[in-house]
Coordinates of C-alpha atoms and ligand atoms in Angstrom, one line a residue:
X1 CA 21.6 16.6 -6.8
X2 CA 18.7 17.0 -4.4
X3 CA 19.7 17.1 -0.7
X4 CA 16.9 16.3 1.8
X5 CA 18.3 17.0 5.2
X6 CA 15.1 17.7 7.0
X7 CA 12.6 16.0 9.2
X8 CA 9.4 17.6 10.6
X9 CA 8.8 17.6 14.3
X10 CA 6.6 19.8 16.5
X11 CA 5.5 22.0 13.6
X12 CA 9.1 22.7 12.5
X13 CA 11.5 21.5 9.9
X14 CA 14.7 20.4 11.6
X15 CA 18.0 18.8 10.7
X16 CA 17.9 15.2 12.0
X17 CA 20.1 14.1 14.9
X18 CA 20.9 11.1 12.8
X19 CA 23.8 11.6 10.5
X20 CA 23.5 8.7 8.0
X21 CA 23.3 9.9 4.4
X22 CA 21.4 7.5 2.0
X23 CA 21.5 8.0 -1.8
X24 CA 18.3 8.6 -3.8
X25 CA 18.1 7.0 -7.3
X26 CA 16.0 7.5 -10.4
X27 CA 15.0 3.9 -11.3
X28 CA 14.5 4.9 -15.0
X29 CA 18.2 5.6 -15.3
X30 CA 19.8 4.0 -12.2
X31 CA 21.5 7.3 -11.6
X32 CA 21.9 8.9 -8.1
X33 CA 19.7 12.0 -8.0
X34 CA 20.1 13.1 -4.5
X35 CA 20.7 12.1 -0.9
X36 CA 18.6 12.0 2.3
X37 CA 19.8 12.4 5.8
X38 CA 18.2 9.8 7.9
X39 CA 16.7 10.2 11.3
X40 CA 17.8 8.0 14.2
X41 CA 16.4 6.7 17.5
X42 CA 16.8 10.1 19.2
X43 CA 14.7 11.8 16.4
X44 CA 12.1 9.1 16.8
X45 CA 11.9 9.8 20.6
X46 CA 11.7 13.5 20.0
X47 CA 8.8 13.0 17.5
X48 CA 6.9 10.8 20.0
X49 CA 7.4 13.4 22.8
X50 CA 6.0 16.1 20.5
X51 CA 3.0 14.0 19.6
X52 CA 2.4 13.2 23.2
X53 CA 2.5 16.9 24.2
X54 CA 0.1 17.7 21.4
X55 CA -2.3 14.9 22.3
X56 CA -3.2 16.5 25.6
X57 CA -5.1 19.3 23.9
X58 CA -5.8 17.8 20.4
X59 CA -7.6 14.8 21.9
X60 CA -10.1 17.3 23.5
X61 CA -10.9 19.1 20.2
X62 CA -14.4 18.8 18.9
X63 CA -15.6 17.7 15.5
X64 CA -15.7 21.2 14.1
X65 CA -12.1 21.9 14.8
X66 CA -11.0 18.6 13.4
X67 CA -13.1 19.1 10.3
X68 CA -11.5 22.5 9.7
X69 CA -8.1 20.9 10.0
X70 CA -9.0 18.1 7.6
X71 CA -10.3 20.6 5.1
X72 CA -7.1 22.6 5.2
X73 CA -5.1 19.4 4.7
X74 CA -7.2 18.5 1.7
X75 CA -6.6 21.9 0.2
X76 CA -2.9 21.8 0.9
X77 CA -2.5 18.4 -0.8
X78 CA -4.8 19.4 -3.7
X79 CA -2.5 22.4 -4.3
X80 CA 0.6 20.1 -4.7
X81 CA -0.8 17.2 -6.8
X82 CA 1.6 17.9 -9.7
X83 CA 4.7 18.0 -7.4
X84 CA 3.6 14.7 -5.8
X85 CA 3.1 13.1 -9.2
X86 CA 6.6 14.3 -10.3
X87 CA 8.2 12.9 -7.2
X88 CA 6.6 9.5 -7.6
X89 CA 7.7 9.2 -11.2
X90 CA 11.2 10.4 -10.4
X91 CA 11.8 8.3 -7.3
X92 CA 10.1 5.0 -8.2
X93 CA 9.1 5.2 -11.8
X94 CA 5.3 5.5 -11.4
X95 CA 3.7 5.8 -14.8
X96 CA 1.5 8.6 -16.0
X97 CA -1.6 6.4 -15.7
X98 CA -0.8 5.6 -12.1
X99 CA -0.1 9.1 -10.9
X100 CA -3.0 10.6 -12.7
X101 CA -5.4 8.0 -11.5
X102 CA -4.2 7.5 -7.9
X103 CA -2.6 10.7 -6.6
X104 CA -5.9 12.6 -6.3
X105 CA -6.8 9.9 -3.7
X106 CA -4.5 11.8 -1.2
X107 CA -6.6 14.9 -0.8
X108 CA -9.7 12.6 -1.2
X109 CA -8.7 10.8 2.0
X110 CA -9.1 14.0 4.0
X111 CA -12.4 14.8 2.2
X112 CA -13.7 11.3 3.1
X113 CA -12.8 11.9 6.7
X114 CA -14.7 15.2 6.8
X115 CA -17.8 13.5 5.4
X116 CA -17.5 10.7 7.9
X117 CA -17.0 13.0 10.9
X118 CA -20.0 15.1 10.0
X119 CA -22.3 12.1 10.7
X120 CA -20.2 10.0 13.2
X121 CA -21.5 9.8 16.8
X122 CA -18.7 9.6 19.2
X123 CA -21.0 9.0 22.2
X124 CA -23.9 6.5 22.3
X125 CA -26.2 5.4 25.0
X126 CA -26.9 1.7 25.6
X127 CA -29.4 1.2 28.4
X128 CA -27.8 2.5 31.5
X129 CA -24.4 2.8 29.9
X130 CA -22.8 5.7 28.0
X131 CA -20.2 4.6 25.5
X132 CA -17.7 7.1 24.3
X133 CA -15.4 6.4 21.5
X134 CA -12.1 7.9 22.7
X135 CA -8.9 8.6 20.8
X136 CA -6.3 5.9 21.4
X137 CA -3.3 8.2 22.0
X138 CA -0.2 8.8 20.0
X139 CA -0.3 6.8 16.8
X140 CA 2.5 5.8 14.4
X141 CA 2.2 5.3 10.7
X142 CA 4.8 3.3 8.9
X143 CA 4.5 3.3 5.1
X144 CA 6.2 1.7 2.0
X145 CA 7.7 3.7 -0.9
X146 CA 4.9 2.9 -3.4
X147 CA 2.1 5.4 -3.3
X148 CA 3.5 6.6 0.0
X149 CA 1.6 9.9 0.0
X150 CA -1.8 8.2 -0.4
X151 CA -1.0 5.7 2.4
X152 CA 0.2 8.5 4.7
X153 CA -2.8 10.7 3.9
X154 CA -5.2 7.8 4.7
X155 CA -3.6 7.0 8.1
X156 CA -3.3 10.7 9.1
X157 CA -6.9 11.5 8.1
X158 CA -8.2 8.7 10.2
X159 CA -5.9 9.5 13.2
X160 CA -6.8 13.2 13.2
X161 CA -10.5 12.6 12.7
X162 CA -10.3 10.3 15.8
X163 CA -8.4 12.9 17.9
X164 CA -5.1 11.1 17.9
X165 CA -1.7 12.7 17.1
X166 CA 0.7 10.9 14.9
X167 CA 4.3 10.2 14.0
X168 CA 4.8 9.1 10.4
X169 CA 7.8 7.0 9.4
X170 CA 7.9 6.9 5.6
X171 CA 10.1 4.6 3.7
X172 CA 13.7 5.7 3.3
X173 CA 13.2 5.2 -0.5
X174 CA 10.4 7.8 -0.7
X175 CA 12.2 10.9 0.5
X176 CA 11.1 13.1 -2.5
X177 CA 7.4 12.2 -1.9
X178 CA 8.0 12.8 1.9
X179 CA 9.5 16.2 1.3
X180 CA 6.4 17.4 -0.7
X181 CA 4.1 15.8 1.8
X182 CA 5.8 17.4 4.8
X183 CA 5.4 20.8 3.1
X184 CA 1.7 20.1 2.7
X185 CA 1.4 19.3 6.4
X186 CA 3.3 22.5 7.2
X187 CA 1.1 24.6 4.9
X188 CA -2.1 23.3 6.6
X189 CA -1.2 25.2 9.8
X190 CA -1.7 22.3 12.2
X191 CA -1.2 22.7 15.9
X192 CA 2.5 21.8 16.6
X193 CA 3.2 18.2 17.2
X194 CA -0.1 16.9 15.8
X195 CA 1.7 15.4 12.7
X196 CA 5.4 14.6 12.9
X197 CA 7.5 13.0 10.1
X198 CA 10.8 11.2 10.6
X199 CA 12.3 9.4 7.6
X200 CA 14.7 6.7 8.8
X201 CA 15.5 3.1 8.6
X202 CA 13.2 0.4 9.9
X203 CA 15.8 -1.1 12.1
X204 CA 16.4 2.2 13.9
X205 CA 13.4 4.6 13.7
X206 CA 10.9 1.9 12.9
X207 CA 11.9 -0.4 15.8
X208 CA 12.0 2.6 18.2
X209 CA 8.5 3.8 17.3
X210 CA 6.9 0.4 17.3
X211 CA 8.2 -0.5 20.7
X212 CA 7.9 2.9 22.3
X213 CA 5.9 2.9 25.6
X214 CA 4.2 6.2 24.7
X215 CA 2.8 4.9 21.4
X216 CA -0.7 3.4 21.6
X217 CA -1.3 2.5 18.0
X218 CA 0.6 1.5 14.9
X219 CA -0.8 1.6 11.4
X220 CA 1.5 -0.2 9.0
X221 CA 1.5 -0.7 5.3
X222 CA 4.3 -2.9 4.0
X223 CA 5.6 -6.4 3.7
X224 CA 4.4 -9.4 5.7
X225 CA 7.9 -10.0 7.2
X226 CA 8.1 -6.5 8.6
X227 CA 4.5 -6.8 9.8
X228 CA 5.6 -9.8 11.9
X229 CA 8.5 -7.8 13.4
X230 CA 6.2 -4.9 14.3
X231 CA 3.8 -7.3 16.0
X232 CA 6.7 -8.6 18.1
X233 CA 7.9 -5.1 18.9
X234 CA 4.3 -4.0 19.9
X235 CA 3.6 -7.0 22.1
X236 CA 5.1 -5.8 25.3
X237 CA 2.9 -2.7 25.5
X238 CA -0.2 -4.2 23.7
X239 CA -0.3 -1.6 21.0
X240 CA -3.3 -1.6 18.8
X241 CA -2.3 -2.6 15.3
X242 CA -3.6 -2.2 11.8
X243 CA -1.4 -4.1 9.4
X244 CA -1.8 -3.9 5.6
X245 CA 0.6 -6.5 4.3
X246 CA 1.5 -8.4 1.1
X247 CA -0.6 -10.4 -1.3
X248 CA -0.6 -13.0 -4.1
X249 CA -4.1 -12.2 -5.3
X250 CA -6.0 -14.5 -7.7
X251 CA -7.9 -13.3 -10.7
X252 CA -10.4 -16.1 -11.4
X253 CA -11.6 -16.2 -15.0
X254 CA -14.8 -18.2 -14.9
X255 CA -15.6 -20.2 -18.0
X256 CA -18.5 -17.9 -19.0
X257 CA -16.4 -14.7 -18.9
X258 CA -15.8 -12.5 -21.9
X259 CA -12.2 -13.5 -22.2
X260 CA -11.0 -10.4 -24.1
X261 CA -12.1 -7.9 -21.5
X262 CA -11.5 -10.2 -18.5
X263 CA -7.9 -10.9 -19.6
X264 CA -7.2 -7.2 -20.2
X265 CA -8.4 -6.4 -16.7
X266 CA -6.5 -9.2 -15.1
X267 CA -3.3 -8.1 -16.8
X268 CA -4.0 -4.5 -15.8
X269 CA -4.4 -5.6 -12.2
X270 CA -1.3 -7.8 -12.3
X271 CA 1.0 -5.2 -13.9
X272 CA -0.4 -2.2 -11.9
X273 CA 2.2 0.2 -10.6
X274 CA 4.9 -1.8 -12.5
X275 CA 3.8 -5.0 -10.8
X276 CA 4.5 -3.4 -7.4
X277 CA 1.0 -3.3 -5.8
X278 CA 0.0 -5.2 -2.7
X279 CA -3.4 -6.2 -4.2
X280 CA -2.1 -7.0 -7.8
X281 CA -3.8 -10.0 -9.4
X282 CA -0.6 -11.9 -9.9
X283 CA -2.2 -15.4 -10.2
X284 CA -4.5 -15.7 -13.2
X285 CA -6.7 -18.7 -12.8
X286 CA -7.9 -19.9 -16.2
X287 CA -10.5 -22.6 -17.1
X288 CA -8.8 -25.5 -18.8
X289 CA -11.7 -25.6 -21.3
X290 CA -10.8 -22.1 -22.6
X291 CA -7.0 -22.0 -21.9
X292 CA -6.1 -21.5 -25.5
X293 CA -8.3 -18.6 -25.8
X294 CA -6.9 -17.1 -22.6
X295 CA -3.4 -17.5 -23.9
X296 CA -4.3 -15.8 -27.2
X297 CA -6.1 -13.0 -25.3
X298 CA -2.9 -12.4 -23.2
X299 CA -0.7 -12.3 -26.3
X300 CA -3.0 -9.7 -28.0
X301 CA -3.3 -7.6 -24.9
X302 CA 0.4 -7.4 -24.1
X303 CA 1.2 -4.4 -26.3
X304 CA -0.7 -2.3 -23.8
X305 CA 1.8 -3.4 -21.1
X306 CA 5.0 -2.5 -22.8
X307 CA 7.9 -1.4 -20.6
X308 CA 9.2 2.1 -21.1
X309 CA 9.8 5.7 -19.9
X310 CA 7.2 6.3 -17.1
X311 CA 6.8 9.9 -18.3
X312 CA 5.5 8.7 -21.7
X313 CA 1.7 8.4 -21.5
X314 CA 1.8 5.3 -23.8
X315 CA 4.0 3.4 -21.3
X316 CA 2.1 0.6 -19.5
X317 CA 4.9 -0.6 -17.2
X318 CA 7.8 1.5 -15.8
X319 CA 10.9 0.3 -14.0
X320 CA 11.0 -1.4 -10.6
X321 CA 12.1 0.7 -7.6
X322 CA 15.7 -0.4 -7.0
X323 CA 18.7 -2.5 -8.1
X324 CA 17.9 -4.9 -5.2
X325 CA 14.3 -5.3 -6.4
X326 CA 15.5 -5.7 -10.1
X327 CA 17.9 -8.5 -9.0
X328 CA 15.1 -10.1 -6.9
X329 CA 12.6 -10.1 -9.8
X330 CA 15.2 -11.5 -12.2
X331 CA 15.9 -14.3 -9.8
X332 CA 12.2 -15.2 -9.8
X333 CA 12.0 -15.2 -13.6
X334 CA 15.0 -17.7 -13.5
X335 CA 13.3 -19.7 -10.8
X336 CA 10.1 -20.0 -12.7
X337 CA 11.9 -21.6 -15.6
X338 CA 13.8 -23.9 -13.3
X339 CA 10.5 -24.9 -11.7
X340 CA 9.3 -26.0 -15.1
X341 CA 6.9 -23.1 -16.0
X342 CA 6.9 -21.9 -19.6
X343 CA 7.5 -18.3 -20.6
X344 CA 4.6 -17.0 -22.6
X345 CA 6.1 -13.5 -22.8
X346 CA 9.0 -11.6 -21.2
X347 CA 11.9 -13.4 -19.5
X348 CA 15.2 -12.5 -18.0
X349 CA 17.2 -9.4 -18.8
X350 CA 16.2 -5.8 -19.7
X351 CA 13.6 -5.0 -22.4
X352 CA 15.0 -4.1 -25.8
X353 CA 16.1 -0.5 -26.0
X354 CA 16.1 0.0 -22.2
X355 CA 19.6 -0.7 -21.3
X356 CA 19.8 1.7 -18.4
X357 CA 17.7 1.7 -15.2
X358 CA 15.8 -1.1 -13.6
X359 CA 13.4 -2.1 -16.3
X360 CA 12.1 -5.7 -16.3
X361 CA 10.4 -7.4 -19.2
X362 CA 6.7 -7.7 -18.4
X363 CA 6.5 -11.5 -18.0
X364 CA 3.8 -14.0 -18.0
X365 CA 4.3 -17.7 -17.2
X366 CA 2.0 -20.5 -18.3
X367 CA 2.1 -24.2 -17.3
X368 CA 2.3 -23.1 -13.6
X369 CA 1.1 -25.1 -10.7
X370 CA 0.1 -23.5 -7.4
X371 CA 2.9 -25.4 -5.6
X372 CA 5.6 -23.5 -7.5
X373 CA 7.3 -20.7 -5.6
X374 CA 6.5 -18.3 -8.4
X375 CA 2.8 -19.0 -7.6
X376 CA 3.2 -18.8 -3.8
X377 CA 5.6 -15.9 -3.1
X378 CA 5.0 -12.2 -3.6
X379 CA 7.5 -11.2 -6.3
X380 CA 6.6 -7.4 -6.4
X381 CA 7.5 -6.9 -10.0
X382 CA 5.8 -7.4 -13.4
X383 CA 5.7 -11.2 -13.3
X384 CA 2.4 -13.0 -13.6
X385 CA 1.5 -16.7 -13.6
X386 CA -1.4 -18.5 -15.4
X387 CA -2.7 -21.5 -13.5
X388 CA -5.2 -23.8 -15.3
X389 CA -8.2 -25.2 -13.3
X390 CA -10.7 -28.0 -14.2
X391 CA -13.9 -26.7 -12.5
X392 CA -15.2 -24.0 -10.2
X393 CA -14.5 -26.0 -7.1
X394 CA -10.9 -26.4 -8.1
X395 CA -10.6 -22.7 -8.9
X396 CA -11.8 -21.8 -5.4
X397 CA -9.4 -24.3 -3.9
X398 CA -6.4 -22.9 -5.8
X399 CA -7.5 -19.3 -5.0
X400 CA -7.5 -20.1 -1.3
X401 CA -4.4 -22.2 -1.3
X402 CA -2.1 -19.3 -0.4
X403 CA -0.7 -17.8 2.8
X404 CA -2.1 -14.5 1.7
X405 CA -5.7 -13.1 1.5
X406 CA -5.7 -9.4 0.6
X407 CA -7.9 -9.2 -2.6
X408 CA -9.3 -11.5 -5.3
X409 CA -11.0 -10.8 -8.6
X410 CA -13.7 -12.9 -10.2
X411 CA -14.7 -12.4 -13.9
X412 CA -17.9 -13.8 -15.2
X413 CA -20.9 -12.9 -17.4
X414 CA -23.2 -14.1 -14.6
X415 CA -23.0 -11.8 -11.6
X416 CA -24.9 -14.2 -9.3
X417 CA -22.5 -17.0 -10.1
X418 CA -19.5 -14.7 -9.6
X419 CA -21.0 -13.7 -6.2
X420 CA -21.4 -17.4 -5.2
X421 CA -17.7 -17.9 -6.0
X422 CA -16.7 -14.7 -4.3
X423 CA -18.4 -15.8 -1.1
X424 CA -16.1 -18.8 -0.9
X425 CA -12.8 -16.8 -1.3
X426 CA -10.6 -16.2 1.7
X427 CA -9.7 -12.5 1.1
X428 CA -10.5 -9.1 2.7
X429 CA -11.9 -7.9 -0.7
X430 CA -13.3 -9.7 -3.6
X431 CA -14.0 -7.7 -6.7
X432 CA -16.4 -8.9 -9.5
X433 CA -15.6 -7.8 -13.0
X434 CA -13.4 -4.9 -11.7
X435 CA -10.0 -4.3 -10.4
X436 CA -10.4 -1.3 -8.2
X437 CA -12.3 -1.3 -4.9
X438 CA -14.9 1.0 -3.5
X439 CA -13.5 3.8 -1.2
X440 CA -16.3 3.2 1.2
X441 CA -15.7 -0.5 1.5
X442 CA -13.4 -1.8 4.2
X443 CA -9.9 -2.5 2.9
X444 CA -7.5 -5.1 4.5
X445 CA -6.4 -8.6 4.5
X446 CA -7.0 -12.0 6.1
X447 CA -4.3 -14.6 6.9
X448 CA -0.8 -13.2 6.3
X449 CA -2.1 -10.2 4.4
X450 CA -2.7 -8.4 7.7
X451 CA -4.9 -7.4 10.6
X452 CA -7.7 -4.9 10.7
X453 CA -9.3 -2.7 8.1
X454 CA -9.0 0.8 6.7
X455 CA -11.5 3.2 5.0
X456 CA -14.6 4.8 6.4
X457 CA -15.8 3.9 9.9
X458 CA -13.6 0.8 9.9
X459 CA -10.6 3.0 9.5
X460 CA -11.7 5.6 12.0
X461 CA -12.6 3.2 14.7
X462 CA -9.1 1.6 14.4
X463 CA -7.9 4.8 16.1
X464 CA -10.7 4.8 18.8
X465 CA -11.3 2.8 21.9
X466 CA -14.8 2.5 23.5
X467 CA -15.1 3.6 27.1
X468 CA -18.2 2.5 28.9
X469 CA -19.6 4.4 31.8
X470 CA -22.5 2.8 33.6
X471 CA -24.5 4.7 36.3
Ligands
NAD1 P1 8.8 -3.0 3.7 O1 8.0 -3.9 4.6 O2 10.2 -3.4 3.4 O3 8.9 -1.5 4.3 C1 7.8 -0.8 4.7 C2 8.1 0.2 5.8 O4 8.5 -0.5 6.9 C3 9.3 1.1 5.4 O5 9.1 2.4 5.9 C4 10.4 0.4 6.2 O6 11.5 1.3 6.5 C5 9.7 0.0 7.5 N1 10.4 -1.0 8.3 C6 11.3 -2.0 7.9 N2 11.7 -2.7 9.0 C7 11.0 -2.2 10.1 C8 11.0 -2.5 11.5 N3 11.7 -3.5 12.0 N4 10.1 -1.9 12.3 C9 9.3 -0.9 11.8 N5 9.3 -0.5 10.5 C10 10.2 -1.2 9.6 O7 8.0 -2.8 2.4 P2 8.3 -2.0 1.0 O8 9.4 -2.7 0.3 O9 8.5 -0.6 1.3 O10 6.9 -2.1 0.2 C11 6.5 -3.3 -0.4 C12 5.7 -4.2 0.5 O11 4.6 -3.5 1.0 C13 5.1 -5.3 -0.3 O12 5.1 -6.5 0.5 C14 3.6 -4.9 -0.5 O13 2.7 -6.0 -0.7 C15 3.4 -4.2 0.7 N6 2.3 -3.3 0.6 C16 1.1 -3.5 1.1 C17 0.0 -2.7 0.9 C18 -1.4 -3.0 1.5 O14 -2.2 -2.1 1.6 N7 -1.7 -4.2 2.0 C19 0.1 -1.6 0.1 C20 1.4 -1.3 -0.5 C21 2.4 -2.2 -0.2

């Protein structure tokens, strides 16, 4: 049994004032593997106070000092990659493919911030005006349990590069990742209070931080419903917000695509991280003229997406994070059938041979219309829908007929044609013949997928405010 009874405030590990103990589970077995003692409102206040004290001097540091800190952070995270990977697999069932591919992004976030700072001009002259890009103040980062370390690294890297101090509230489901990450921050020898970490519930710590008068900025990654609550909390004090929310991303297979590779990529996107990825391509839009071929290609590609032990390198899809998420995903598989969709593969219940833990059968529905709830709502599990379209215009209409707009994928053998389609899609990112974005491109959503952008100057400037002095 792992006992995590620590938070990190003002450069020190402390026992939280909060007394609630929450169990930690391994989703591959469903067994309790530990407990976390959760922070409360008083801990949140203490973390903000520490960040506010630290801001007075940290905001005055120059590029060189910040670059040195960011380099130490990169080294500290690079040192612990294996521990981060193990925590992710143990605590939410991340597969080997996911941890090997994505965990190195965490130190990479600090490296990117270093590169950016080296060339970024914080002061510019426009005619008779000097514009300085000033740090906003105390920032708060609120993150989900999936890939928590990468999301935290990204927000902290941008905040520190900008000269902000920060309070991080990771998900209560990611305490193992948080413990390793806190040790990385501690090892990087930061000035006390520059980074503070309080694991607690959204309704206590989250609400306190997002309505706190001494907080100037909230960077949030999580669900659309919580994003709405954060906007309400932040309204009274006009906090600056970056909200990275949910999605129901389309993968448009144009009728000239190489269907074997396009379908494999579309499934890989949809099932990514056990189907628990904000930008997963969960709606596969297939041309009616080649629907049979698409269905055959899905059937042949499915063995690569077999559910199993996330430690096994051959596993394509691990378990979902919790019993509640398992029940929710099962209810959507039931709902799809009630709505009249056909199960091409998968279905209700656990996959054969996986009687323990929260494993879901990787599921693909055909005969789906975009009005069905399984096509409109974010399921956050390995459940995909195939929607047939007649022509390109209809594909674009269906792709855009969603409350979300985080990412879209277009597959075609004609890049110019794909680009013309991409230009009509309402999404923050449209990828052509690929499923992973470019780290230098802005990342974020339109509509109910969020507000603002991360990455590169877009991310840095979300922690800065221009001040104009005209003489
Ligand atoms: P969630 O929204 O339930 O929780 C995210 C975080 O918000 C957690 O730390 C939680 O404790 C906190 N929270 C909850 N209520 C709060 C409140 N009232 N005030 C402040 N904080 C509060 O999301 P989750 O289940 O952890 O993660 C899955 C969701 O995150 C999905 O919807 C997914 O699409 C989204 N997500 C988005 C991105 C992106 O970059 N757009 C990336 C990953 C996940």
